[in-house]
mmCIF file of C-alpha atoms (C1' of nucleotides) in Angstrom:
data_model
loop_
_atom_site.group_PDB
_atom_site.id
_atom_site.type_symbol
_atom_site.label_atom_id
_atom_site.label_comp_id
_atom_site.label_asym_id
_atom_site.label_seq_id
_atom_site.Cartn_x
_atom_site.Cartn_y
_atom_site.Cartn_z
ATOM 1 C CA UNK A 1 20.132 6.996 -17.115
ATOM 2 C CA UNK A 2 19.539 6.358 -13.368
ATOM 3 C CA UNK A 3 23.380 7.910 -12.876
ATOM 4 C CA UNK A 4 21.812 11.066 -14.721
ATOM 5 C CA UNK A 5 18.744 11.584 -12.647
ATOM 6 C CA UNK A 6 20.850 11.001 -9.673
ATOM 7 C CA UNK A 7 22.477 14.324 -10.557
ATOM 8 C CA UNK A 8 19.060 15.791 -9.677
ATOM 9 C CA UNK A 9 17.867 14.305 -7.085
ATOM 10 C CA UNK A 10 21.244 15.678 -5.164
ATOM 11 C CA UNK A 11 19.923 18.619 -3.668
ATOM 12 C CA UNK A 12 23.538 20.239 -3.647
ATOM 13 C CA UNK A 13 23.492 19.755 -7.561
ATOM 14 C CA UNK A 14 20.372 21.831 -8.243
ATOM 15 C CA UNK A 15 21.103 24.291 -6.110
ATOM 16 C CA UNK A 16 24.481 25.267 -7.217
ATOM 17 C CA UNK A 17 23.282 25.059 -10.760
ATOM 18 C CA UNK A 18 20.235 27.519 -10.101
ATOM 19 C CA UNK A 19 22.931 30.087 -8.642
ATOM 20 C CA UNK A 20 24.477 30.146 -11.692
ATOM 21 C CA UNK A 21 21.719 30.545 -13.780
ATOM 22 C CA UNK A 22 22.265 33.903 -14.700
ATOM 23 C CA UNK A 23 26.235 34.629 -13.805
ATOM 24 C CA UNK A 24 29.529 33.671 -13.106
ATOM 25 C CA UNK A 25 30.492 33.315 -9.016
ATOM 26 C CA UNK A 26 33.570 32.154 -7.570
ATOM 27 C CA UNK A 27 33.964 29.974 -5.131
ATOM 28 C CA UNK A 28 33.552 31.952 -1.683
ATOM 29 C CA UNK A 29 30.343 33.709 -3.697
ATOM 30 C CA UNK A 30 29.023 30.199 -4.373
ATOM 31 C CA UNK A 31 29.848 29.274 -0.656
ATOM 32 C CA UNK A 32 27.599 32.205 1.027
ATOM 33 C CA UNK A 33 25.123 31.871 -1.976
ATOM 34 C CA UNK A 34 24.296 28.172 -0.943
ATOM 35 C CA UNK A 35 22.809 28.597 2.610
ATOM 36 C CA UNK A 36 24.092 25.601 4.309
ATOM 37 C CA UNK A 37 26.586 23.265 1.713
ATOM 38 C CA UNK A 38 29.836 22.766 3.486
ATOM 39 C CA UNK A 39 33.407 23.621 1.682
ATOM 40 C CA UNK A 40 33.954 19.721 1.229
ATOM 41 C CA UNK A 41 30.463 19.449 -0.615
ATOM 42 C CA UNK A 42 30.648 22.404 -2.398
ATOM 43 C CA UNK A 43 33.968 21.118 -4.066
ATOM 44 C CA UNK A 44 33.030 17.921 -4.373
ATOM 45 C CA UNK A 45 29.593 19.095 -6.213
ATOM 46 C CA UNK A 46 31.596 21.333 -8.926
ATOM 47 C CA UNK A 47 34.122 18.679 -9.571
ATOM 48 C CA UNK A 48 31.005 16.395 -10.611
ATOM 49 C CA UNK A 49 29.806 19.429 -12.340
ATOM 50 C CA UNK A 50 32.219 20.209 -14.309
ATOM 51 C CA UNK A 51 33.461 16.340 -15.193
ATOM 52 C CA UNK A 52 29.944 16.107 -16.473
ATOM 53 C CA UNK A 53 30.282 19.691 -18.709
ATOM 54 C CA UNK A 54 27.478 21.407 -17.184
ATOM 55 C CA UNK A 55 29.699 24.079 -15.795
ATOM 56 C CA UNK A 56 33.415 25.175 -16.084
ATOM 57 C CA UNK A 57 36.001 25.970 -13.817
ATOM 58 C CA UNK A 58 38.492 28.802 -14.536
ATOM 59 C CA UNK A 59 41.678 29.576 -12.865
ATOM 60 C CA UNK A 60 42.834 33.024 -12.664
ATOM 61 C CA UNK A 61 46.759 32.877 -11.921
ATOM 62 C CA UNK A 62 47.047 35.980 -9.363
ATOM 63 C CA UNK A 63 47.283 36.358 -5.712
ATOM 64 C CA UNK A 64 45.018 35.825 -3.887
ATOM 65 C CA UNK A 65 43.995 33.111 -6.124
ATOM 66 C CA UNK A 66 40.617 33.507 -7.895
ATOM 67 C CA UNK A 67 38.557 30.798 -9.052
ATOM 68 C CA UNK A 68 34.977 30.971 -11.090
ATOM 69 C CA UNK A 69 32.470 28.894 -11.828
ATOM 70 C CA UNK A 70 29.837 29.326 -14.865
ATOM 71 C CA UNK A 71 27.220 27.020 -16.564
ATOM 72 C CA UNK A 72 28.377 25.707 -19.952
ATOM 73 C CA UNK A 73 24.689 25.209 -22.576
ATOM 74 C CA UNK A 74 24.803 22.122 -21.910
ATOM 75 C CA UNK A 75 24.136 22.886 -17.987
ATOM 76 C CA UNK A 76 21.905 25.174 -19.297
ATOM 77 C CA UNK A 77 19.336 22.918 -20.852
ATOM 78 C CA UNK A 78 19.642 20.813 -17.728
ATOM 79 C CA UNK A 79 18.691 23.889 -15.691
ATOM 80 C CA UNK A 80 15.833 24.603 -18.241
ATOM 81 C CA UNK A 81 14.193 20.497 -18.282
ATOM 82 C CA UNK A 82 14.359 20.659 -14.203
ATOM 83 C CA UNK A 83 12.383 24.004 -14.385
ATOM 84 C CA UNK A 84 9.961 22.232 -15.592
ATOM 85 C CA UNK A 85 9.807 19.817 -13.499
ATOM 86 C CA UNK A 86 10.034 22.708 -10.367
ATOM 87 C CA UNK A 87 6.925 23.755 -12.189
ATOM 88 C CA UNK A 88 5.573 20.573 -11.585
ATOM 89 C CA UNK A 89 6.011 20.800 -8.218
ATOM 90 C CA UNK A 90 5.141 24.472 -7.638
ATOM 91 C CA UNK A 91 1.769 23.586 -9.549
ATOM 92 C CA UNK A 92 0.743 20.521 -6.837
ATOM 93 C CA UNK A 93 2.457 21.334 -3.885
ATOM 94 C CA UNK A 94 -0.829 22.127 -2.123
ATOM 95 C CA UNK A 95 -2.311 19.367 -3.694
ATOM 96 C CA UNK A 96 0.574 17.044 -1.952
ATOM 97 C CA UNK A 97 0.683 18.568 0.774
ATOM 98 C CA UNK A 98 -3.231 18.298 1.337
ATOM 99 C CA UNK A 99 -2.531 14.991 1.044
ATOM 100 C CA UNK A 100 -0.071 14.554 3.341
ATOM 101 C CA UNK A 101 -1.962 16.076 5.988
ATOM 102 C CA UNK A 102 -4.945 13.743 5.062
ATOM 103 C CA UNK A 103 -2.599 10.728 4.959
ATOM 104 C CA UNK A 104 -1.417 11.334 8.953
ATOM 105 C CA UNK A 105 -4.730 12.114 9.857
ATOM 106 C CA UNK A 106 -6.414 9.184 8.880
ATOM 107 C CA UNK A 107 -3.488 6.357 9.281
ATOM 108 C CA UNK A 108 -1.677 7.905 11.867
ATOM 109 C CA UNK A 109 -0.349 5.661 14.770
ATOM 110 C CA UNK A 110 -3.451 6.120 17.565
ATOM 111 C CA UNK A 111 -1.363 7.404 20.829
ATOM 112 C CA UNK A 112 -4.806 7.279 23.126
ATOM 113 C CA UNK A 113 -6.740 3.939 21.471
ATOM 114 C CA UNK B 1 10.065 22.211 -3.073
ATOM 115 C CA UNK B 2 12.986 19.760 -2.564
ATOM 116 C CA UNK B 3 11.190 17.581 -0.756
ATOM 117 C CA UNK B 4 9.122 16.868 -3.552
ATOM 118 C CA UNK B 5 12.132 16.717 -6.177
ATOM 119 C CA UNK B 6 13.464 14.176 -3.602
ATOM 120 C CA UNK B 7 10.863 12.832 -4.808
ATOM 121 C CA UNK B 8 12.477 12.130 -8.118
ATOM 122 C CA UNK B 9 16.377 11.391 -7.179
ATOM 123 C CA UNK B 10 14.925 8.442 -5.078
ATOM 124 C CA UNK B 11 15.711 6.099 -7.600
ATOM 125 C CA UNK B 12 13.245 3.735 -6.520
ATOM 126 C CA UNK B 13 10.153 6.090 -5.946
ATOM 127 C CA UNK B 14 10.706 6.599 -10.561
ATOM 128 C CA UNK B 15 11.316 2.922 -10.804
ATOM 129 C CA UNK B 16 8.137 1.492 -8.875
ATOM 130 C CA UNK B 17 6.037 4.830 -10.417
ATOM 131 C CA UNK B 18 7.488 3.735 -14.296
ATOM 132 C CA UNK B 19 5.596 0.371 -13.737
ATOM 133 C CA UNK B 20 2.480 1.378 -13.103
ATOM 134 C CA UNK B 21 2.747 3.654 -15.990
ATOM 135 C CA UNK B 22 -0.320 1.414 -17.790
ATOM 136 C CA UNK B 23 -1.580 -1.014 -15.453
ATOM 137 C CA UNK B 24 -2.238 -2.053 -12.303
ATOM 138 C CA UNK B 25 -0.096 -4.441 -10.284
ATOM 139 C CA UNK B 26 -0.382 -6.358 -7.187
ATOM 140 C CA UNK B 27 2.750 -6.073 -4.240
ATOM 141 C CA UNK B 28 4.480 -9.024 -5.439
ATOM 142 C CA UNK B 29 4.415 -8.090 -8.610
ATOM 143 C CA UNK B 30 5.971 -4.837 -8.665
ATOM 144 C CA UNK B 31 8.890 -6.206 -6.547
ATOM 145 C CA UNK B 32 9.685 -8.962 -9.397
ATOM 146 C CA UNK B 33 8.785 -6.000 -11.972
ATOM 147 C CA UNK B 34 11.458 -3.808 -10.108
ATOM 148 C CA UNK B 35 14.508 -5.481 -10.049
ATOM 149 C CA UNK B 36 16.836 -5.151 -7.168
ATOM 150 C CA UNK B 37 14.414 -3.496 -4.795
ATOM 151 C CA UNK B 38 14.349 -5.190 -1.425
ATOM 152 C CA UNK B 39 10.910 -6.086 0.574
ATOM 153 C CA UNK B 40 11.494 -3.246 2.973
ATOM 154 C CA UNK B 41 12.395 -0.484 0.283
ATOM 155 C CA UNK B 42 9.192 -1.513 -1.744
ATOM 156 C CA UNK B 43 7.085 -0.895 1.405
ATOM 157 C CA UNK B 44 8.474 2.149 2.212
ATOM 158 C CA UNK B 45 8.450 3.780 -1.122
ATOM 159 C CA UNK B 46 4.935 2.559 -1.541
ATOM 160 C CA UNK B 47 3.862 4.160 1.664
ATOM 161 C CA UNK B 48 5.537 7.122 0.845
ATOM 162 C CA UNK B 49 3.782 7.828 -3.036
ATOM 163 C CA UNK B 50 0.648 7.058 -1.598
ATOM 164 C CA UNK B 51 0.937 9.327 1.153
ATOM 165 C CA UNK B 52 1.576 12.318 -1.478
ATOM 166 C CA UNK B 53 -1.915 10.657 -3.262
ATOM 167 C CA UNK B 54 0.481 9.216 -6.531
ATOM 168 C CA UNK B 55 -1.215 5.960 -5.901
ATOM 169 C CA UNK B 56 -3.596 4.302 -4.544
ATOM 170 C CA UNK B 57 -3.249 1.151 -2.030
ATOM 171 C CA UNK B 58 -6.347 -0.490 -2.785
ATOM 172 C CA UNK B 59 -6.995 -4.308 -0.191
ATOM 173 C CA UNK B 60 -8.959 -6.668 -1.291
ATOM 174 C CA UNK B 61 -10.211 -8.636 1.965
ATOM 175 C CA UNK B 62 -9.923 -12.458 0.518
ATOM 176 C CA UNK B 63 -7.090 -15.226 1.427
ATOM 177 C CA UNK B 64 -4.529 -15.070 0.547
ATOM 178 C CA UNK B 65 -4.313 -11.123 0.587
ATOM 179 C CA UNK B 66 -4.261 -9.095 -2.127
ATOM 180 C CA UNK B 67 -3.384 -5.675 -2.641
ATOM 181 C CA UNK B 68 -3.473 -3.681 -5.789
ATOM 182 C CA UNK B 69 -1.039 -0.388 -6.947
ATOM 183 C CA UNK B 70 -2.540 1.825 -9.164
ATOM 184 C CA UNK B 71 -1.401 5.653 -10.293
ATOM 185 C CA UNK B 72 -3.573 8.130 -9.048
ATOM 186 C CA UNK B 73 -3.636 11.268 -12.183
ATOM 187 C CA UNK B 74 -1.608 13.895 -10.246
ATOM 188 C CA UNK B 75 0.876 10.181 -10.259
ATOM 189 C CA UNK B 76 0.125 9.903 -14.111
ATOM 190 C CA UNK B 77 1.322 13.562 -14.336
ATOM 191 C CA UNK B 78 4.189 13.112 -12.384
ATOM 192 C CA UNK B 79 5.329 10.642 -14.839
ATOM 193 C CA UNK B 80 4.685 12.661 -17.824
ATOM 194 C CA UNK B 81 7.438 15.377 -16.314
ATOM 195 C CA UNK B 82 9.577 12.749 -15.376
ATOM 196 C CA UNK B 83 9.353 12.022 -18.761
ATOM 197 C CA UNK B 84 10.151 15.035 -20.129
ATOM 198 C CA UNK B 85 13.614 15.045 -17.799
ATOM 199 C CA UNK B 86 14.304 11.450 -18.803
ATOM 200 C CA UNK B 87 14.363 12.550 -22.357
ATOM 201 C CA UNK B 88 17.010 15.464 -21.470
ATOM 202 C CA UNK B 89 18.775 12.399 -20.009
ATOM 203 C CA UNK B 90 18.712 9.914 -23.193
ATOM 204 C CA UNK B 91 19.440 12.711 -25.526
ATOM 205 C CA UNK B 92 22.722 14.037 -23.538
ATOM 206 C CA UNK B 93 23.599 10.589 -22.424
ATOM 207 C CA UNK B 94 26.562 10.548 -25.391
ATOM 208 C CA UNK B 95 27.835 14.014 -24.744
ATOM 209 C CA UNK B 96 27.821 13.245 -20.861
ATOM 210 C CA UNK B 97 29.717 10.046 -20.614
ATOM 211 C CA UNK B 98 32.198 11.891 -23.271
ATOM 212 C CA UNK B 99 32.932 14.761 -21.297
ATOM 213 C CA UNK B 100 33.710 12.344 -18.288
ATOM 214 C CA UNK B 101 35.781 10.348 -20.138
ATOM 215 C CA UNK B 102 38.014 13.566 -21.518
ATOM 216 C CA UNK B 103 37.641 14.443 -17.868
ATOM 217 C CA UNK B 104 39.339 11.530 -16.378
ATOM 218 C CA UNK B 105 41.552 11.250 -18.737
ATOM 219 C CA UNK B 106 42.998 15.077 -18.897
ATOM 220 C CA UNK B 107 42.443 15.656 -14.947
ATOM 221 C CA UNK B 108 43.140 11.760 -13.542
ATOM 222 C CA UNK B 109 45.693 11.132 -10.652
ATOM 223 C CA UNK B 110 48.903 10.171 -12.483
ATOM 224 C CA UNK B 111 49.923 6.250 -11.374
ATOM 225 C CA UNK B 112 52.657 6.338 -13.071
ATOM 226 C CA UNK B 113 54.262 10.130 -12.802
ATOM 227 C "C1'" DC C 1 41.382 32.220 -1.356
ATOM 228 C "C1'" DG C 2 40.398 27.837 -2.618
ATOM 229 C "C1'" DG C 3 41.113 24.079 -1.860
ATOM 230 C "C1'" DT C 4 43.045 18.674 0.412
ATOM 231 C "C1'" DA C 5 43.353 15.309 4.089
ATOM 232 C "C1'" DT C 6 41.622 12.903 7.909
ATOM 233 C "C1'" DC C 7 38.616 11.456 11.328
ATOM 234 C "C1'" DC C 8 34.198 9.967 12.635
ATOM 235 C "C1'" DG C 9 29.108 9.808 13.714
ATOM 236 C "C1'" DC C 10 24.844 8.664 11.749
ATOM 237 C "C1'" DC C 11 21.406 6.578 9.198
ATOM 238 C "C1'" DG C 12 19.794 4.547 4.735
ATOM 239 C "C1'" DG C 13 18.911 0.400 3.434
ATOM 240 C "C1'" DG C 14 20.012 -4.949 2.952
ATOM 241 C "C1'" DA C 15 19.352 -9.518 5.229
ATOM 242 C "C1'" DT C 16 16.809 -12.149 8.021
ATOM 243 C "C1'" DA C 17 13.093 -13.758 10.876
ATOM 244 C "C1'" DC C 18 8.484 -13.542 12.190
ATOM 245 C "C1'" DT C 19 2.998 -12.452 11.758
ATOM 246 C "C1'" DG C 20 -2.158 -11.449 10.411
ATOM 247 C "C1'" DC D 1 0.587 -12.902 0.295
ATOM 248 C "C1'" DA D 2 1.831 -8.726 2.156
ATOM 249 C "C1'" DG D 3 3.620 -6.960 5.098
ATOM 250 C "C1'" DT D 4 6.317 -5.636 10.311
ATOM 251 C "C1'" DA D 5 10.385 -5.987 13.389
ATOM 252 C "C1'" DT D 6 15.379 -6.240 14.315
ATOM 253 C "C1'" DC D 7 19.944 -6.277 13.586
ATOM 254 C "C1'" DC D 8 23.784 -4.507 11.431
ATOM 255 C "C1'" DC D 9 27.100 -2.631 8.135
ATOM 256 C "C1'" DG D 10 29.030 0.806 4.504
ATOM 257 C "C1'" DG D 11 29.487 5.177 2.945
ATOM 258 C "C1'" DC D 12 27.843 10.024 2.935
ATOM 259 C "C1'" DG D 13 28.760 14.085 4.605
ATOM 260 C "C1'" DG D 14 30.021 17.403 8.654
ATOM 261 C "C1'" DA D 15 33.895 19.197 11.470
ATOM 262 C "C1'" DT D 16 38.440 20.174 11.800
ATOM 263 C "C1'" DA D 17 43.172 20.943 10.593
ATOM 264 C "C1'" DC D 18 46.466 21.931 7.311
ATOM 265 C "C1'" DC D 19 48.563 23.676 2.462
ATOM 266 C "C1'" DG D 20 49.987 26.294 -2.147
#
DNA sequence: CGGTATCCGCCGGGATACTG
DNA sequence: CAGTATCCCGGCGGATACCG
């Protein structure tokens, strides 16, 4: 269960998923598409990925070698539950972040007492 | 936006919300209630869900000290969505741990070649 | 092109000790 | 009881170099 939510709270998971909501990338297109992931975490994310099922890897035997990634419907009903939960977010992000801003304001370490 | 499902793949921010699904709880309580979580960790994560207004950190001036957790609504929502992904979770568990085991077993490092 | 392999710095978080 | 304050270690992930 825990192991399962894990998946989403790594940022590198969700994001990789969401770029292949729609269609297939390979794995340079994945690379530019994810501002910021490095090769290493990149390849480690898909090989979670696609142990898991939610997305599969194909080979194509030519030169250069080619390599693509799409979501499986299994991935896809992941992608579909964490909307939701995006939605949630999108919904009370103001509200959070109001109170964030409240929060530091009012407990905030005093720097002239 | 991922700062907030952060939010979520903190294991411990789920665990400590998950107990004060229906009731209120005192500090020591939740860290017997949430097994594993260490004095420091409880703290933090406590500081951190009431800064975003989840719950509420409510003192009552008498000795010894006592200080009450409760969810806030927007923290009772929260849950709800939580819910919803935990129920992806439970329902794919099977079909997950499957397609790791075929995994390991079709793409594992040979020991003995 | 699509990866491994290796090194290494950093910091998340546990253990412990102390306080209002 | 409900926290801070320190110390300290393991492992996550970036950078770099190399390979089929």
């Amino acid at each position: 269960m825990l192991k399962i939510l894990a998946l989403i709270g790594d940022k590198w998971s969700i994001l990789v998923i969401g770029q292949l909501r729609d269609r297939t990338l390979r794995f340079s297109e994945l690379h530019r598409a994810v501002t910021g992931i490095s090769q290493r975490m990149l390849t480690l994310t898909l090989r979670q990925l696609e142990r898991d099922g939610l997305l599969t890897r194909t080979v194509h035997p030519s030169v250069p070698p080619r390599v693509d990634y799409a979501l499986t419907p299994l991935g896809a009903t992941l992608l579909d539950s964490v909307a939701a939960l995006a939605e949630w977010a999108t919904t009370h992000r103001q509200e959070i972040n109001s109170n964030r801003r409240h929060y530091d304001a009012t407990h905030s370490p005093r720097t002239q007492p």
